[in-house]
């Protein structure tokens, strides 16, 4: 296998709050190859966004990257000077945020916010930049693009704003796009449009993507690989078909069971029992054990390491599910 | 926009009328001005005659009628003390006040905004806390004390700057201006600095509060994710979003300083409006006080109008109606 585009190694990002240290990301590792789409899934508070912001060096005090490596083409971004990070942001790696209503500056025109990206990362002159912005807006499905450059974000609908944000993220031709729940704030019909758009744009450009979401159904359609986070740790990862088809970790299984399935008209969705524990004082052993139907005495004593399982799967579980137990 | 302007003009007329009523009522309760214009040893007959000439023997309503009638014809009366038209007297002094006030608000804005941005963007730092403590001093120290300390240090002790008067002034289009000469500048510095302190402190605190709010917003993080420099994020994206309350306070302070630079002008013997007002109040120089108060009202209304326009320039979501 060729060297991955991005390789995250044992990343640990902690927040030193008044009420204790929040180990939001606590030893996360994964690789993304060129052109691949990786789904990063897990319940709220699992540390998905913090992983994304860590990659771009956007963790603010009281947060800090405590350790690990984030290798882009083998170059470590952890501890890299701000100057170097600024050349990575937007140009190599860009990000699409969850809420399109708030990620654009309300006081600048859409054109200005797009132009800024090109001014920062290219040598194009003003007319060339304008042409590039118009072309990009059109390619994300915004009609009358030339006119719309002069419009302000509040004159756009949520779906259109997210298209603009995606256009901005793609403008400087980044090799990796981190999409942090890019459609959660949009209504369902728009959601699938935006996701299709993103998939096509990524594929056309040969870029890679980290798709952050808590929606396994979305990920199973879009991603080549899946990484499941729970309480700041990777509990399972592997190829999408293996993870969705026959997960090894009970947590992943729980997430899959709570996808509404239109084919089986279930009277009630199965939910994972209990709630995510307080991340500031996690119990010894496996963090999931209090919610796990398979937990045994061992789970309270030792934190299971991430180990190779069947097929492409790696899971952190003392008593993983077998293929025969697949849904 | 046109409708808005017309509405604003009508409002201005209304405000000025209201002020004229209040001023007129106030005036009629504050002593008899006849004693200001007659010699001390006048007889009762002479006093009565003076009353008749000044119209003071008429009813209140009639007096107000005359008063407003004259105002409408552009006749604001003559100063009892100087015998000069009151309006002329005021307009003569206005440039002097405007000079120190404009310089004061410029100093305040230029110092307060960068410090406020810094303190708002780095709330935890010791330097930010020092700035905030400093601003509390700026708010709580009385202007007259600061003025006196500045005179003591810069004039008395170090002989660096003059402590009173306007210095050399140049006449331009009939206005006497100090800021065109070096000596004028030397005279301007101390009163302007004294006048700026309170405004500086308030603007700083407002800017900081706005920036603290703004730095939490998603678009700030998104701008950073685009690769914008820290400075670019703070000034290019943040500041403008924090500016509406800053402009509001700036407008109010500007009006306030023009109207009430009195104490500072007195300390520095600055021949501006404030000193004229004090002198006129002492001598019950009614026409001057009237014109002064109407002018102040007018200035406030105009500043408000400009502030409203500036809002729409800052934020495209705001429109004037
Ligand atoms: N600035 C911060 N200060 C303190 N704690 C933080 C901060 N940012 C994130 N956290 C904590 O880090 C943990 C992970 O947060 P994160 O936002 O990454 O979750 P997430 O998986 O993205 O969840 P969601 O699906 O809700 O977006 C949470 O417990 C959160 O409280
Ligand atoms: Mg998140």
PDB file of C-alpha atoms in Angstrom, chain A residues 53 56-60 82 85-86 89-91 93-97 99 102-108 112-114 116-117 120-121 152 154 165 168-169, chain B residues 215 217-233 235-244 311-319:
ATOM      1  CA  UNK A  53     -10.244  20.859  14.483  1.00  0.00           C
ATOM      2  CA  UNK A  56      -6.305  21.922  11.181  1.00  0.00           C
ATOM      3  CA  UNK A  57      -4.578  23.167  14.327  1.00  0.00           C
ATOM      4  CA  UNK A  58      -7.695  25.040  15.415  1.00  0.00           C
ATOM      5  CA  UNK A  59      -7.804  23.969  19.043  1.00  0.00           C
ATOM      6  CA  UNK A  60      -8.009  27.031  21.306  1.00  0.00           C
ATOM      7  CA  UNK A  82       1.258  28.875  12.769  1.00  0.00           C
ATOM      8  CA  UNK A  85      -0.427  25.667   9.355  1.00  0.00           C
ATOM      9  CA  UNK A  86      -1.889  28.639   7.532  1.00  0.00           C
ATOM     10  CA  UNK A  89      -5.514  25.356   5.912  1.00  0.00           C
ATOM     11  CA  UNK A  90      -7.663  25.910   2.880  1.00  0.00           C
ATOM     12  CA  UNK A  91      -4.931  24.910   0.448  1.00  0.00           C
ATOM     13  CA  UNK A  93      -7.014  20.626   3.941  1.00  0.00           C
ATOM     14  CA  UNK A  94     -10.260  22.534   4.172  1.00  0.00           C
ATOM     15  CA  UNK A  95     -13.305  22.195   6.322  1.00  0.00           C
ATOM     16  CA  UNK A  96     -17.074  22.419   5.979  1.00  0.00           C
ATOM     17  CA  UNK A  97     -18.880  23.168   9.217  1.00  0.00           C
ATOM     18  CA  UNK A  99     -24.202  24.916  10.486  1.00  0.00           C
ATOM     19  CA  UNK A 102     -23.339  30.628  11.031  1.00  0.00           C
ATOM     20  CA  UNK A 103     -20.211  29.689   9.101  1.00  0.00           C
ATOM     21  CA  UNK A 104     -20.326  32.613   6.701  1.00  0.00           C
ATOM     22  CA  UNK A 105     -19.494  36.136   7.809  1.00  0.00           C
ATOM     23  CA  UNK A 106     -22.829  38.005   7.702  1.00  0.00           C
ATOM     24  CA  UNK A 107     -21.197  41.320   6.790  1.00  0.00           C
ATOM     25  CA  UNK A 108     -19.181  40.248   3.761  1.00  0.00           C
ATOM     26  CA  UNK A 112     -15.657  38.540  -1.088  1.00  0.00           C
ATOM     27  CA  UNK A 113     -15.584  35.457   1.105  1.00  0.00           C
ATOM     28  CA  UNK A 114     -14.835  33.266  -1.895  1.00  0.00           C
ATOM     29  CA  UNK A 116     -10.454  35.691   0.065  1.00  0.00           C
ATOM     30  CA  UNK A 117      -9.682  31.991  -0.319  1.00  0.00           C
ATOM     31  CA  UNK A 120      -4.674  33.636   0.186  1.00  0.00           C
ATOM     32  CA  UNK A 121      -3.731  30.555  -1.760  1.00  0.00           C
ATOM     33  CA  UNK A 152     -24.878  38.654   1.325  1.00  0.00           C
ATOM     34  CA  UNK A 154     -28.670  36.393   4.649  1.00  0.00           C
ATOM     35  CA  UNK A 165     -19.451  26.945   2.060  1.00  0.00           C
ATOM     36  CA  UNK A 168     -15.280  27.954  -0.625  1.00  0.00           C
ATOM     37  CA  UNK A 169     -13.848  24.738   0.785  1.00  0.00           C
TER      38      UNK A 169
ATOM     39  CA  UNK B 215     -14.650  35.404  18.609  1.00  0.00           C
ATOM     40  CA  UNK B 217     -18.824  32.698  16.336  1.00  0.00           C
ATOM     41  CA  UNK B 218     -18.462  29.958  13.752  1.00  0.00           C
ATOM     42  CA  UNK B 219     -17.529  32.317  10.949  1.00  0.00           C
ATOM     43  CA  UNK B 220     -14.406  33.321  12.849  1.00  0.00           C
ATOM     44  CA  UNK B 221     -13.295  29.711  13.045  1.00  0.00           C
ATOM     45  CA  UNK B 222     -14.279  29.157   9.440  1.00  0.00           C
ATOM     46  CA  UNK B 223     -12.119  32.129   8.427  1.00  0.00           C
ATOM     47  CA  UNK B 224      -9.207  30.586  10.275  1.00  0.00           C
ATOM     48  CA  UNK B 225      -9.906  27.248   8.601  1.00  0.00           C
ATOM     49  CA  UNK B 226      -9.530  29.091   5.290  1.00  0.00           C
ATOM     50  CA  UNK B 227      -5.998  30.071   6.258  1.00  0.00           C
ATOM     51  CA  UNK B 228      -6.655  33.717   7.136  1.00  0.00           C
ATOM     52  CA  UNK B 229      -4.028  35.127   9.515  1.00  0.00           C
ATOM     53  CA  UNK B 230      -4.933  35.820  13.102  1.00  0.00           C
ATOM     54  CA  UNK B 231      -4.801  39.547  12.496  1.00  0.00           C
ATOM     55  CA  UNK B 232      -6.907  39.164   9.385  1.00  0.00           C
ATOM     56  CA  UNK B 233      -9.498  37.172  11.289  1.00  0.00           C
ATOM     57  CA  UNK B 235      -9.724  42.875  12.076  1.00  0.00           C
ATOM     58  CA  UNK B 236     -11.070  41.656   8.737  1.00  0.00           C
ATOM     59  CA  UNK B 237     -13.861  39.481  10.069  1.00  0.00           C
ATOM     60  CA  UNK B 238     -14.269  40.170  13.777  1.00  0.00           C
ATOM     61  CA  UNK B 239     -14.093  43.899  14.377  1.00  0.00           C
ATOM     62  CA  UNK B 240     -16.800  44.921  11.946  1.00  0.00           C
ATOM     63  CA  UNK B 241     -19.168  42.451  13.574  1.00  0.00           C
ATOM     64  CA  UNK B 242     -18.470  44.026  16.957  1.00  0.00           C
ATOM     65  CA  UNK B 243     -18.784  47.600  15.746  1.00  0.00           C
ATOM     66  CA  UNK B 244     -22.500  48.442  16.040  1.00  0.00           C
ATOM     67  CA  UNK B 311     -25.234  51.265  10.881  1.00  0.00           C
ATOM     68  CA  UNK B 312     -26.425  50.531   7.386  1.00  0.00           C
ATOM     69  CA  UNK B 313     -22.884  50.885   6.054  1.00  0.00           C
ATOM     70  CA  UNK B 314     -21.597  48.405   8.618  1.00  0.00           C
ATOM     71  CA  UNK B 315     -24.335  45.804   8.377  1.00  0.00           C
ATOM     72  CA  UNK B 316     -26.145  45.046   5.124  1.00  0.00           C
ATOM     73  CA  UNK B 317     -28.999  43.457   7.089  1.00  0.00           C
ATOM     74  CA  UNK B 318     -29.875  46.817   8.623  1.00  0.00           C
ATOM     75  CA  UNK B 319     -31.967  49.141   6.501  1.00  0.00           C
TER      76      UNK B 319
END
